[in-house]
JSON list of C-alpha atoms in Angstrom, two decimals:
[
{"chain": "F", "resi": 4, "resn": "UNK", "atom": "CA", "xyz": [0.00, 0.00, 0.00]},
{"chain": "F", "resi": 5, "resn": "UNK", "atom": "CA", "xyz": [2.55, 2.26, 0.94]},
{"chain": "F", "resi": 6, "resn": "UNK", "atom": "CA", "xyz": [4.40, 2.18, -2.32]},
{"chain": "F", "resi": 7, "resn": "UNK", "atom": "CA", "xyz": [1.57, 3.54, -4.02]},
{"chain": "F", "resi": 8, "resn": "UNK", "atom": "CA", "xyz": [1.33, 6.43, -1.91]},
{"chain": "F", "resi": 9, "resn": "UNK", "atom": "CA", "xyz": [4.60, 8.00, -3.79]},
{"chain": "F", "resi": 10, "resn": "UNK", "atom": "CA", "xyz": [2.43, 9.14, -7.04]},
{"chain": "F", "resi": 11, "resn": "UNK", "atom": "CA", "xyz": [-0.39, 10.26, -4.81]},
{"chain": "F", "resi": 12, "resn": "UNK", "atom": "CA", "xyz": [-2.53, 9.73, -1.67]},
{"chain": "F", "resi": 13, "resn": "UNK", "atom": "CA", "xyz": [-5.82, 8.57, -1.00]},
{"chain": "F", "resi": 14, "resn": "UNK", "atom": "CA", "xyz": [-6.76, 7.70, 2.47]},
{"chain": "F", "resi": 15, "resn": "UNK", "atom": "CA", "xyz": [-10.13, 7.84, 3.82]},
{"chain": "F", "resi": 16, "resn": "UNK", "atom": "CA", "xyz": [-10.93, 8.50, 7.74]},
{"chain": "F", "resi": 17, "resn": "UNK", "atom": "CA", "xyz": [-13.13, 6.13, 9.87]},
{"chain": "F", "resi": 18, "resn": "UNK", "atom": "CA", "xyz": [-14.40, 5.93, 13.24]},
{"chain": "F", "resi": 19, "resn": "UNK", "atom": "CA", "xyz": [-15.99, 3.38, 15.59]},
{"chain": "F", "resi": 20, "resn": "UNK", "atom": "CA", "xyz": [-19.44, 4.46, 16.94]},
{"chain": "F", "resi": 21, "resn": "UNK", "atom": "CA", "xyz": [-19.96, 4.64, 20.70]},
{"chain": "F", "resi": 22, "resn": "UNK", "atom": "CA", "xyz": [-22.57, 3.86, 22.72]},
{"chain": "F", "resi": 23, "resn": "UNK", "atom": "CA", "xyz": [-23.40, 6.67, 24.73]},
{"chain": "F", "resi": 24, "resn": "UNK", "atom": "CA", "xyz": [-25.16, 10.29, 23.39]},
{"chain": "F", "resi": 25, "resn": "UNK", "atom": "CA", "xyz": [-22.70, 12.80, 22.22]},
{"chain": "F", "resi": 26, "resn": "UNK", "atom": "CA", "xyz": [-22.04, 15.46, 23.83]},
{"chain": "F", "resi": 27, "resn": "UNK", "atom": "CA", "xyz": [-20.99, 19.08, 22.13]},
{"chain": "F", "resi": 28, "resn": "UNK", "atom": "CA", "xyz": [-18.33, 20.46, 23.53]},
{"chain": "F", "resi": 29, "resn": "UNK", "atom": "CA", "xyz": [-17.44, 24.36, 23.82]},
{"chain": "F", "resi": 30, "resn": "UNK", "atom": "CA", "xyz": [-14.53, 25.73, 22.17]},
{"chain": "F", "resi": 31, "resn": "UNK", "atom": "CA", "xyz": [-12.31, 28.48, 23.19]},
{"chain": "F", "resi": 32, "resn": "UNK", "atom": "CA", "xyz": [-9.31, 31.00, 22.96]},
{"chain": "F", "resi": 33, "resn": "UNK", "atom": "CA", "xyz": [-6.01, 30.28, 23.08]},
{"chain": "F", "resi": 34, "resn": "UNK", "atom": "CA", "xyz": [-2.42, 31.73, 23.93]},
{"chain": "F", "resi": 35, "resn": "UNK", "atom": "CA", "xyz": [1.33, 30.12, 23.13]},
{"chain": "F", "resi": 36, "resn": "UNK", "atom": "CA", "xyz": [1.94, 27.91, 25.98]},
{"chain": "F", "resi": 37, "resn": "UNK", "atom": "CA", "xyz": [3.60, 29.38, 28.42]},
{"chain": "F", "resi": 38, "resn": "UNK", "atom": "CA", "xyz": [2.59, 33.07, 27.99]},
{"chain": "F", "resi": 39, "resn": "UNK", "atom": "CA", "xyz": [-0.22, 35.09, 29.78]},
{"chain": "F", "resi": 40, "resn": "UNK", "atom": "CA", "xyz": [-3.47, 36.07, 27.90]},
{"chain": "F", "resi": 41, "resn": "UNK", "atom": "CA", "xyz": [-2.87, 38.73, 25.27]},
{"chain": "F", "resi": 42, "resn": "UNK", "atom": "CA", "xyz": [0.97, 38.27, 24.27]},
{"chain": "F", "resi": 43, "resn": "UNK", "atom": "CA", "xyz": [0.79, 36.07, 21.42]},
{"chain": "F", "resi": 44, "resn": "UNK", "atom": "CA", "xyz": [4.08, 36.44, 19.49]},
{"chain": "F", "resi": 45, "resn": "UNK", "atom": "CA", "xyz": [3.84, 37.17, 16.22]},
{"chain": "F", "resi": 46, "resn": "UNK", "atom": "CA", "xyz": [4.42, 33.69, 13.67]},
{"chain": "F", "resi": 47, "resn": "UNK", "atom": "CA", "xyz": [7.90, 32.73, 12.05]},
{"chain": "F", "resi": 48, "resn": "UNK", "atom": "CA", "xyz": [5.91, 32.75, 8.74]},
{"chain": "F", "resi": 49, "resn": "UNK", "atom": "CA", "xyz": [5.96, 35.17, 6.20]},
{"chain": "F", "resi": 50, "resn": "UNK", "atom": "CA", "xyz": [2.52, 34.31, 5.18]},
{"chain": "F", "resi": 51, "resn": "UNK", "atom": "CA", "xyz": [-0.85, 35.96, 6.22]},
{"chain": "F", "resi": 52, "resn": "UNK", "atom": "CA", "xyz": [-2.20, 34.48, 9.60]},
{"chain": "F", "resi": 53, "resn": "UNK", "atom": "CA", "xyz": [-6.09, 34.92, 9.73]},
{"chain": "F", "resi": 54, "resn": "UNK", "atom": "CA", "xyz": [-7.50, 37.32, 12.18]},
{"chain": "F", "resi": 55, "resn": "UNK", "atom": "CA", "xyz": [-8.98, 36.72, 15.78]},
{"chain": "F", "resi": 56, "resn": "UNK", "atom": "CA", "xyz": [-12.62, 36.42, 15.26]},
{"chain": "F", "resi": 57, "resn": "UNK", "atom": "CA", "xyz": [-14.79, 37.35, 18.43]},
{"chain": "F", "resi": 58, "resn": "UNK", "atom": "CA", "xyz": [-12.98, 38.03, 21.72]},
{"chain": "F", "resi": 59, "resn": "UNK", "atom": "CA", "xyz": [-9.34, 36.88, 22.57]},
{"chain": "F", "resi": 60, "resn": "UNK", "atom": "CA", "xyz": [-7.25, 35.53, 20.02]},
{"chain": "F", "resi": 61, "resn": "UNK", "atom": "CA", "xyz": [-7.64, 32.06, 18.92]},
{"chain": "F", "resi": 62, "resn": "UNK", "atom": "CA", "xyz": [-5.15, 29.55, 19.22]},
{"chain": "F", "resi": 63, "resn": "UNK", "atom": "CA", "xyz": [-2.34, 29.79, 15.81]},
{"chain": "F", "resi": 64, "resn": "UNK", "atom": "CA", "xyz": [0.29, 27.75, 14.25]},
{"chain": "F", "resi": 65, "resn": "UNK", "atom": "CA", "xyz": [2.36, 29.49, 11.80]},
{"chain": "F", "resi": 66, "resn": "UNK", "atom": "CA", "xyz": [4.51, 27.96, 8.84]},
{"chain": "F", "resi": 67, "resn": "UNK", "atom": "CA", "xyz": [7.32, 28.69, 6.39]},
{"chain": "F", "resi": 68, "resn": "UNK", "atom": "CA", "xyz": [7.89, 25.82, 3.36]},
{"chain": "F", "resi": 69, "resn": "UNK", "atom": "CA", "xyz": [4.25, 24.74, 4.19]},
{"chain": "F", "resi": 70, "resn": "UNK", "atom": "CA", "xyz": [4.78, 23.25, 7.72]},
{"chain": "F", "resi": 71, "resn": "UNK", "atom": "CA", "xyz": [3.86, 25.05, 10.82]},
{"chain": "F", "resi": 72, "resn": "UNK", "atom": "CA", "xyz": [6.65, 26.37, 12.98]},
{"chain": "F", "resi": 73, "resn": "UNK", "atom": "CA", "xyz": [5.32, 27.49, 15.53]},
{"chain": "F", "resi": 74, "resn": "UNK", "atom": "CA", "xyz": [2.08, 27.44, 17.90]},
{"chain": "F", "resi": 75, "resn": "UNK", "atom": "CA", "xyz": [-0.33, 28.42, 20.17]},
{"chain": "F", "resi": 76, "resn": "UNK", "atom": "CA", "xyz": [-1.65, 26.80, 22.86]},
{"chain": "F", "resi": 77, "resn": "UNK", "atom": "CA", "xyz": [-4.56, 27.80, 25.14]},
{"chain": "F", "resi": 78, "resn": "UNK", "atom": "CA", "xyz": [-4.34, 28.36, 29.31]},
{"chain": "F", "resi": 79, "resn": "UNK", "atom": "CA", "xyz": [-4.91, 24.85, 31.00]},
{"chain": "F", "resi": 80, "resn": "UNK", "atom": "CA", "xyz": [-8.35, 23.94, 32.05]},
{"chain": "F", "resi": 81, "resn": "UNK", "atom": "CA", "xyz": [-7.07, 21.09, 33.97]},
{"chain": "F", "resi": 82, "resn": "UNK", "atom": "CA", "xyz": [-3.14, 20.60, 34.34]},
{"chain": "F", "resi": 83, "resn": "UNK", "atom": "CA", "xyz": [-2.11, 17.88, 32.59]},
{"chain": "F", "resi": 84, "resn": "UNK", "atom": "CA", "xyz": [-4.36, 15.25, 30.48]},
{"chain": "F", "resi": 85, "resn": "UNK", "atom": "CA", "xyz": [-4.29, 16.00, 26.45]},
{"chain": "F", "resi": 86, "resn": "UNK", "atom": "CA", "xyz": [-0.92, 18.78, 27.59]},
{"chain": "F", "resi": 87, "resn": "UNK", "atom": "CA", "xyz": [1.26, 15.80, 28.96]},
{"chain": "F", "resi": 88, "resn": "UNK", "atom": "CA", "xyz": [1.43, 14.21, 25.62]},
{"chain": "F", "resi": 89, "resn": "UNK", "atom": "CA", "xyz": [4.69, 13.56, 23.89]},
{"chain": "F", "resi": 90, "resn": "UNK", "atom": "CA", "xyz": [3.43, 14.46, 20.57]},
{"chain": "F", "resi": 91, "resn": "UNK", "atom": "CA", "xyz": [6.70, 13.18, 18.44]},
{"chain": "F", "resi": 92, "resn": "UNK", "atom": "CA", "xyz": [6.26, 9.56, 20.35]},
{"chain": "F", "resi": 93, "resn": "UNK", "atom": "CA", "xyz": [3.05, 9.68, 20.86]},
{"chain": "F", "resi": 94, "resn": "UNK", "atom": "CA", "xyz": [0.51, 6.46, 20.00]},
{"chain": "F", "resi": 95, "resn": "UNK", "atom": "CA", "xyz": [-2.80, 7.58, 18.30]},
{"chain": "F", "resi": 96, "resn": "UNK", "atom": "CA", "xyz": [-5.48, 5.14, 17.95]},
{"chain": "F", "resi": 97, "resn": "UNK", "atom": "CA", "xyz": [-7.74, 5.39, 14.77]},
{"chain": "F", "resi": 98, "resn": "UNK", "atom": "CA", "xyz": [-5.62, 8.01, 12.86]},
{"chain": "F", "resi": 99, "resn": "UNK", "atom": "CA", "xyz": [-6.44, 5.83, 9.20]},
{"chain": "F", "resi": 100, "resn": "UNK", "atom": "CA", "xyz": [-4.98, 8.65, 7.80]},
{"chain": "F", "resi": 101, "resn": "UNK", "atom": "CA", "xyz": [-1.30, 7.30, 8.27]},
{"chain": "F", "resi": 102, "resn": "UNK", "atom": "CA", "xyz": [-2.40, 3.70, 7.95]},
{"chain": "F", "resi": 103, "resn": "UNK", "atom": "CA", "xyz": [-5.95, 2.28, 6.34]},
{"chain": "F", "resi": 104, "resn": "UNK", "atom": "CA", "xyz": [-4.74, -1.19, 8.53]},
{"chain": "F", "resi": 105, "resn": "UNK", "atom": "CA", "xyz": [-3.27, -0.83, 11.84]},
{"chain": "F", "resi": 106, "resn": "UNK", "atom": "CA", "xyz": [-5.35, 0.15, 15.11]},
{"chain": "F", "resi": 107, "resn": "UNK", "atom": "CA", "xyz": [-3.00, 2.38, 16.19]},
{"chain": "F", "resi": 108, "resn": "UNK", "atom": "CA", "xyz": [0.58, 4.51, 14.75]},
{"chain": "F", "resi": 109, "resn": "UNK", "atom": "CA", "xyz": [3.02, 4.43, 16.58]},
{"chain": "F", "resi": 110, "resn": "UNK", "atom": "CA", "xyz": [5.52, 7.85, 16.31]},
{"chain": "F", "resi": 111, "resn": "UNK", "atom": "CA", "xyz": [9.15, 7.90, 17.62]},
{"chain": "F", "resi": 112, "resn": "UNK", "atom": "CA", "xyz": [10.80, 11.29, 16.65]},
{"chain": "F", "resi": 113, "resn": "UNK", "atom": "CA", "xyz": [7.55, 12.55, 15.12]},
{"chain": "F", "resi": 114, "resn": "UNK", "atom": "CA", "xyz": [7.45, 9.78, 12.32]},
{"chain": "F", "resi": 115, "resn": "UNK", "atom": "CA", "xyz": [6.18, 6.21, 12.28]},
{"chain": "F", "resi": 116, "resn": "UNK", "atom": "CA", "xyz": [9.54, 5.36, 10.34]},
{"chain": "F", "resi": 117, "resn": "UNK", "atom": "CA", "xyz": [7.56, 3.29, 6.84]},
{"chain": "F", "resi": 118, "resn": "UNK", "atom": "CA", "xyz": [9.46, 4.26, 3.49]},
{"chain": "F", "resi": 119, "resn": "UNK", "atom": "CA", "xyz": [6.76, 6.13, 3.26]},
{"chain": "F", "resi": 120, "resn": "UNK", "atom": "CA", "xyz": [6.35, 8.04, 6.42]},
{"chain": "F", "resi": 121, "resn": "UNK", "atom": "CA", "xyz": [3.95, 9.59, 8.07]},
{"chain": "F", "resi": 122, "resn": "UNK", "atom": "CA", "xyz": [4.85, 12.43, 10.31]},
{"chain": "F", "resi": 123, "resn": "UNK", "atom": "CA", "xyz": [3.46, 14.33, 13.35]},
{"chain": "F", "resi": 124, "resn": "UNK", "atom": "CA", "xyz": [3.69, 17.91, 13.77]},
{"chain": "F", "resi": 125, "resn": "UNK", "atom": "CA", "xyz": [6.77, 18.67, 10.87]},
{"chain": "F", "resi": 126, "resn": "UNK", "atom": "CA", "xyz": [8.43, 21.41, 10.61]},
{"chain": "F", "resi": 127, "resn": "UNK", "atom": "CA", "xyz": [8.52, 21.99, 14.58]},
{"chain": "F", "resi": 128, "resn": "UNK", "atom": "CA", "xyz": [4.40, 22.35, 14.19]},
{"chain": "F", "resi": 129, "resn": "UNK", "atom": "CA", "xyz": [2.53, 22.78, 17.46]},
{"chain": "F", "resi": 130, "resn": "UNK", "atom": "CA", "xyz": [-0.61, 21.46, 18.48]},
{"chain": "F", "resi": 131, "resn": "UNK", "atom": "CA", "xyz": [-3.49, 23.86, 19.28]},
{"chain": "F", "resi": 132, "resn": "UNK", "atom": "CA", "xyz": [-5.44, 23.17, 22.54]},
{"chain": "F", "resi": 133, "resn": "UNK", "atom": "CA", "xyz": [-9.47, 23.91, 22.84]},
{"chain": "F", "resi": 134, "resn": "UNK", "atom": "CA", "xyz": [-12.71, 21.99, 23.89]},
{"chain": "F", "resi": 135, "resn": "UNK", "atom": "CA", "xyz": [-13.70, 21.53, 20.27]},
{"chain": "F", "resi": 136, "resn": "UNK", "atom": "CA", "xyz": [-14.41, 17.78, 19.52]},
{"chain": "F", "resi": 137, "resn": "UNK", "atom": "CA", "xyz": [-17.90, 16.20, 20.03]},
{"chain": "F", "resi": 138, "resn": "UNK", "atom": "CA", "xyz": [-17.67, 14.24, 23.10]},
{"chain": "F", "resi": 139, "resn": "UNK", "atom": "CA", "xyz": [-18.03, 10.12, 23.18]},
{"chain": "F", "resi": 140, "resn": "UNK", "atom": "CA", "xyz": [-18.74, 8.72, 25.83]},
{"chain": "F", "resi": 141, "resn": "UNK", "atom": "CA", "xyz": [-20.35, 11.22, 27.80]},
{"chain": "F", "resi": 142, "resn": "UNK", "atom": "CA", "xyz": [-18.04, 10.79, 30.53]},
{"chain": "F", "resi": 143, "resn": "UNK", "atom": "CA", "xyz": [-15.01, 11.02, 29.22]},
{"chain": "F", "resi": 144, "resn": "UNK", "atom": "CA", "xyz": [-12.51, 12.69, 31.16]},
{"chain": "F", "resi": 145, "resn": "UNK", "atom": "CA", "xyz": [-10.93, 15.02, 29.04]},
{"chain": "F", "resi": 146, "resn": "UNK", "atom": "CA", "xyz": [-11.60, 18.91, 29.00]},
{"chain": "F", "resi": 147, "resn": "UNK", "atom": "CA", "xyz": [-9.72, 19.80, 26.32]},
{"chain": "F", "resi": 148, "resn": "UNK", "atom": "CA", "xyz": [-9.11, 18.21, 22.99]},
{"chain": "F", "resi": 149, "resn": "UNK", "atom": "CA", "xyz": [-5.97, 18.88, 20.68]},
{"chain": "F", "resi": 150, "resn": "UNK", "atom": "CA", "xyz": [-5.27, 20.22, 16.69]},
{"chain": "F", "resi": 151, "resn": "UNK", "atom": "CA", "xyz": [-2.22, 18.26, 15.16]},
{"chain": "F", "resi": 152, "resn": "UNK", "atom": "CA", "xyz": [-0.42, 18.46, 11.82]},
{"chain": "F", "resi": 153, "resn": "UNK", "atom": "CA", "xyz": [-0.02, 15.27, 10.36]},
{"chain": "F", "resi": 154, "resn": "UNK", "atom": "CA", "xyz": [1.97, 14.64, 7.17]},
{"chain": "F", "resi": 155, "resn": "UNK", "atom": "CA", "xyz": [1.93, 11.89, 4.85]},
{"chain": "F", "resi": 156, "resn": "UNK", "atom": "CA", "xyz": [4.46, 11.01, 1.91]},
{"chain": "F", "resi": 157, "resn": "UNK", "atom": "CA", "xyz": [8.36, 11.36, 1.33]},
{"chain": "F", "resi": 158, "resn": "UNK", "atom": "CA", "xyz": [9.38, 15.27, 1.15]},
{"chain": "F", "resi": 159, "resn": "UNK", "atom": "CA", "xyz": [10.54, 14.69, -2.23]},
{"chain": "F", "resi": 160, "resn": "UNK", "atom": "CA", "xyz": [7.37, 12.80, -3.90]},
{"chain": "F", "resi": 161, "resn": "UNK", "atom": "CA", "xyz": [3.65, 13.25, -3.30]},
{"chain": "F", "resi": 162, "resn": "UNK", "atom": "CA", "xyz": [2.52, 14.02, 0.20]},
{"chain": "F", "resi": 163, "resn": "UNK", "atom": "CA", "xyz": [-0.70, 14.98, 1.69]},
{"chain": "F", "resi": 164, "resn": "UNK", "atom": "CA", "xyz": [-1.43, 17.04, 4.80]},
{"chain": "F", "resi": 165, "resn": "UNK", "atom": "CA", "xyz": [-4.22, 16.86, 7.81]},
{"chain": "F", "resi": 166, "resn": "UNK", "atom": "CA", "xyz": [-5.40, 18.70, 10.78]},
{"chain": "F", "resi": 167, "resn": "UNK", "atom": "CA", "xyz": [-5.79, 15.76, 13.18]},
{"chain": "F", "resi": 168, "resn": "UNK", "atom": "CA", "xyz": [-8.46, 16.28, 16.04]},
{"chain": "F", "resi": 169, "resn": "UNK", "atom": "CA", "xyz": [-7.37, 14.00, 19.02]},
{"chain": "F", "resi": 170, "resn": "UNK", "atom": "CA", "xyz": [-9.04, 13.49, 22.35]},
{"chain": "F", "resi": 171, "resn": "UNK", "atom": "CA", "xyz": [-8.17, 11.20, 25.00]},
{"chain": "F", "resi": 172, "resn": "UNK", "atom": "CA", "xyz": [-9.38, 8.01, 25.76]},
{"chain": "F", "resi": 173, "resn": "UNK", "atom": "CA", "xyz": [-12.07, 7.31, 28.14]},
{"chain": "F", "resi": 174, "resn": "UNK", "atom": "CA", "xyz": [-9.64, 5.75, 30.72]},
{"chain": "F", "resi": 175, "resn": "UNK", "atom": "CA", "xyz": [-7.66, 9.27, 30.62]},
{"chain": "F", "resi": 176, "resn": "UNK", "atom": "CA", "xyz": [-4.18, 7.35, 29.45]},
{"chain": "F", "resi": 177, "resn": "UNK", "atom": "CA", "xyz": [-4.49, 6.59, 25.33]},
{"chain": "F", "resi": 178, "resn": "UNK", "atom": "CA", "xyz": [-5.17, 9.01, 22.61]},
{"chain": "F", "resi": 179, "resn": "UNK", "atom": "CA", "xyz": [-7.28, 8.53, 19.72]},
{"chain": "F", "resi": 180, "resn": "UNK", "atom": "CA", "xyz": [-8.17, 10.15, 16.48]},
{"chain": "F", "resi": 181, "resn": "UNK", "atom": "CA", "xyz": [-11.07, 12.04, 15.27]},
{"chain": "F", "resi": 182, "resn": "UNK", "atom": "CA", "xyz": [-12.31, 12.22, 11.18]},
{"chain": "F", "resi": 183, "resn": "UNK", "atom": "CA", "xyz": [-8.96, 14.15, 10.11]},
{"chain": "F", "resi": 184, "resn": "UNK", "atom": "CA", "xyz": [-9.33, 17.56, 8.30]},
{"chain": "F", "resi": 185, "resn": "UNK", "atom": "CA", "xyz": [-7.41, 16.31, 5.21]},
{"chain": "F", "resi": 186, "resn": "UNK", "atom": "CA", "xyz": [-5.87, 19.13, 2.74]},
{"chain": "F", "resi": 187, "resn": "UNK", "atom": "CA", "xyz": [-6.24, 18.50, -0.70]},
{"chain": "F", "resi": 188, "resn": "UNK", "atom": "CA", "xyz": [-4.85, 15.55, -3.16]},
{"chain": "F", "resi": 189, "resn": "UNK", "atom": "CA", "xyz": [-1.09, 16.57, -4.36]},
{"chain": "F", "resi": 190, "resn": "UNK", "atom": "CA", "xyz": [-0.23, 17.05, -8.21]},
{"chain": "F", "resi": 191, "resn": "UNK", "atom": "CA", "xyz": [1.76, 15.19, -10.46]},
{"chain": "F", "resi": 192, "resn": "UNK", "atom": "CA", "xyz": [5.19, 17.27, -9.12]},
{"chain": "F", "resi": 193, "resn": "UNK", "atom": "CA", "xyz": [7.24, 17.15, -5.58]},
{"chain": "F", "resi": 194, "resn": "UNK", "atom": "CA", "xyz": [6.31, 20.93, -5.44]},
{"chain": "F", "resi": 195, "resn": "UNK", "atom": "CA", "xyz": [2.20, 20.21, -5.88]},
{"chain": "F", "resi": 196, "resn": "UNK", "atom": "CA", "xyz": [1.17, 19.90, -2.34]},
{"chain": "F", "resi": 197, "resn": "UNK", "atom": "CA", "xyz": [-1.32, 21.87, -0.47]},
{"chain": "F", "resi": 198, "resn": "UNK", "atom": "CA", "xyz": [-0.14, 22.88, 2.92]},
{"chain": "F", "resi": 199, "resn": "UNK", "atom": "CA", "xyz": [-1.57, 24.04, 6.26]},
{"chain": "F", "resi": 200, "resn": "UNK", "atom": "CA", "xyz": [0.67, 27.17, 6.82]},
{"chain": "F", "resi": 201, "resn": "UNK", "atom": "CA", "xyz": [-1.70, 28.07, 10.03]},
{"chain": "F", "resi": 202, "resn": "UNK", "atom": "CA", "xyz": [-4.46, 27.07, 11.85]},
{"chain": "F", "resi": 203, "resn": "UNK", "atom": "CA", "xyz": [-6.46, 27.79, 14.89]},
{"chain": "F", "resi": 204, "resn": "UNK", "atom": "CA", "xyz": [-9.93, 27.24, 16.34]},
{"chain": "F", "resi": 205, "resn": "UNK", "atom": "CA", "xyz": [-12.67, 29.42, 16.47]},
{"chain": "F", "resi": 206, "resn": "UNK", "atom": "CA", "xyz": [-15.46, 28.34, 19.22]},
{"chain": "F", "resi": 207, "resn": "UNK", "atom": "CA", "xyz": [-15.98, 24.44, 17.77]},
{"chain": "F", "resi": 208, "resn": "UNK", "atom": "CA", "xyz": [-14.97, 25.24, 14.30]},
{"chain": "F", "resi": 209, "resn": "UNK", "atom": "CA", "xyz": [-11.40, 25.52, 12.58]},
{"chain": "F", "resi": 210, "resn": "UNK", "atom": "CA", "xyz": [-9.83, 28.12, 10.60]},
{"chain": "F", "resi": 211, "resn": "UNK", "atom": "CA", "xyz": [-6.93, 27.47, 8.49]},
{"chain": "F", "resi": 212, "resn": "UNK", "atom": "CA", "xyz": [-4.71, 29.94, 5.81]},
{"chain": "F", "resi": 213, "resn": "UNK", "atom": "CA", "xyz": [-3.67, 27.21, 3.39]},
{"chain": "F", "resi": 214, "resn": "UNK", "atom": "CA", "xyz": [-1.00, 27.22, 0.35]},
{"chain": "F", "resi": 215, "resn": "UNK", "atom": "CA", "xyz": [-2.69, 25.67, -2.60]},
{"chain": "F", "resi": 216, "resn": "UNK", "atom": "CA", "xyz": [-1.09, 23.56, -5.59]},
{"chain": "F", "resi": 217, "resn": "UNK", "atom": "CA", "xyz": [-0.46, 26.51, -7.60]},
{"chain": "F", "resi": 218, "resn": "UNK", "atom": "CA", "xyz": [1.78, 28.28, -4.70]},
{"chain": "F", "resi": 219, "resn": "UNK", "atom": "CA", "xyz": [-1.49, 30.69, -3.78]},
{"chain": "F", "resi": 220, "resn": "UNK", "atom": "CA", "xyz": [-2.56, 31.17, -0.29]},
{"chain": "F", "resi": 221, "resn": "UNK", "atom": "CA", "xyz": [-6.42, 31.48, 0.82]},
{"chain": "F", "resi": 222, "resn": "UNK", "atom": "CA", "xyz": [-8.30, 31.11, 4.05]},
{"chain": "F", "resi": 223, "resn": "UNK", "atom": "CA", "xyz": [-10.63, 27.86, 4.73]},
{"chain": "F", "resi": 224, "resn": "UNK", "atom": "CA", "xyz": [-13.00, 27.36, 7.21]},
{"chain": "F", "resi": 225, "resn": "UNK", "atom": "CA", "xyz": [-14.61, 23.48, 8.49]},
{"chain": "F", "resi": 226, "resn": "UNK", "atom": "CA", "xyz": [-17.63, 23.16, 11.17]},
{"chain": "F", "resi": 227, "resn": "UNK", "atom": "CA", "xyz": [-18.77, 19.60, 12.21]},
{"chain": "F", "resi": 228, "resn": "UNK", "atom": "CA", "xyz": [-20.65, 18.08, 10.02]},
{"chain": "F", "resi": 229, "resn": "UNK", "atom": "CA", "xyz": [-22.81, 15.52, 12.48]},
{"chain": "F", "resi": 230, "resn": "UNK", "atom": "CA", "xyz": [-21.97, 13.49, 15.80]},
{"chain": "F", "resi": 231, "resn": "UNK", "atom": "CA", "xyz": [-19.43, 11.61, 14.58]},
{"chain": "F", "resi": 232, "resn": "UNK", "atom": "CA", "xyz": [-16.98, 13.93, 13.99]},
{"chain": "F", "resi": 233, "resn": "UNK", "atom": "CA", "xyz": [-17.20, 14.94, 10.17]},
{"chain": "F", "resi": 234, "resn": "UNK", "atom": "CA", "xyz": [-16.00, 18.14, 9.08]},
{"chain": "F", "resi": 235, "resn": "UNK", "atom": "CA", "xyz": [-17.44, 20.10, 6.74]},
{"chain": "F", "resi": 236, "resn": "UNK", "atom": "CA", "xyz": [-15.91, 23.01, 5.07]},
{"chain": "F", "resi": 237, "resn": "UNK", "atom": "CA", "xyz": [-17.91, 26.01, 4.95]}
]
């Protein structure tokens, strides 16, 4: 399967059901980690970062080359949890974006290590923090849900890039995958890739500047689509 993937990636995103109602979760601002309310620095990136939309300033991740560089974070509604997380060795269940087959994908220094890799947060991407993903069960214990950059594909053949929503798992230890925000199929050249050069959330939604196949930027915006976890660009 993975061969394939060098002329061009399709992967589709699934997700077990549970059994209990969902639950819609609130969203809110967010900061770079470790700095008070109102002193976000300004990105690495010399591309446009989209503007704060309502009060505060929603959480950011800037890019140069099409991978973020840097990110924001929001202030901790419980210490710990979804924060603790080693993103670059981090295991995240149901992420069928990196893998149609295995449960779970397995990162040590932010890639899983196939020929074709899949990698978490490149570029020195940072994860954005928010209560943003429908809740299942009920009672899970997580109040706050993270934004990842994923990357899929060799740097010098077709790759493909998604905003990963990932929550923790009802027992509060693993981490698992929500429907990924998946940027658009690359082109026929290296150089043909769409690429997340920021992203944020805004309430339960997210907000994105993007850098399209033909080297343009533009701003895209995704709401949830049902109680699964489907996004739907609006």
């Amino acid at each position: 399967m993975h061969g394939k993937l060098l002329v061009g990636v399709a992967l589709g995103v699934t997700l077990g059901a549970g059994c209990t109602p969902s639950v819609d979760r609130q969203g809110g601002d967010a900061v770079p980690a470790g700095s008070s309310p109102g002193s976000v620095s300004p990105s690495a990136s010399s591309a446009p970062t989209p503007a704060s939309s309502g009060p505060g300033t929603p959480a950011t991740a800037g890019a140069t080359q099409g991978a973020p560089v840097s990110g924001t974070s929001g202030p901790a509604t419980q210490v710990g949890e979804i924060r603790q997380t080693d993103w670059p060795n981090a295991v995240i269940r149901k992420l069928t974006f990196c893998s149609e087959s295995d449960d779970a994908v397995a990162f040590r220094n932010g890639s899983n290590g196939f020929d074709v890799p899949c990698r978490i947060l490149p570029g020195g991407a940072q994860p954005v923090y928010g209560e943003f993903i429908v809740e299942e069960p009920a009672n899970a214990p997580s109040t706050e849900d993270a934004l990842v950059l994923v990357e899929l594909g060799n740097a010098n053949a077709a790759r493909r890039q998604a905003l990963v929503p990932v929550q923790l798992s009802d027992n509060g230890r693993g981490r698992h995958a929500w429907p990924a925000i998946r940027g658009d199929q690359p082109g026929s050249g290296a150089d043909q890739v769409m690429t997340f050069v920021s992203y944020r959330l805004v309430g339960q939604n997210v907000e994105a500047t993007v850098r399209t196949l033909d080297g343009g930027t533009e701003t895209r915006r995704w709401r949830k689509a049902d109680g699964s976890g489907n996004w739907a660009r609006y």
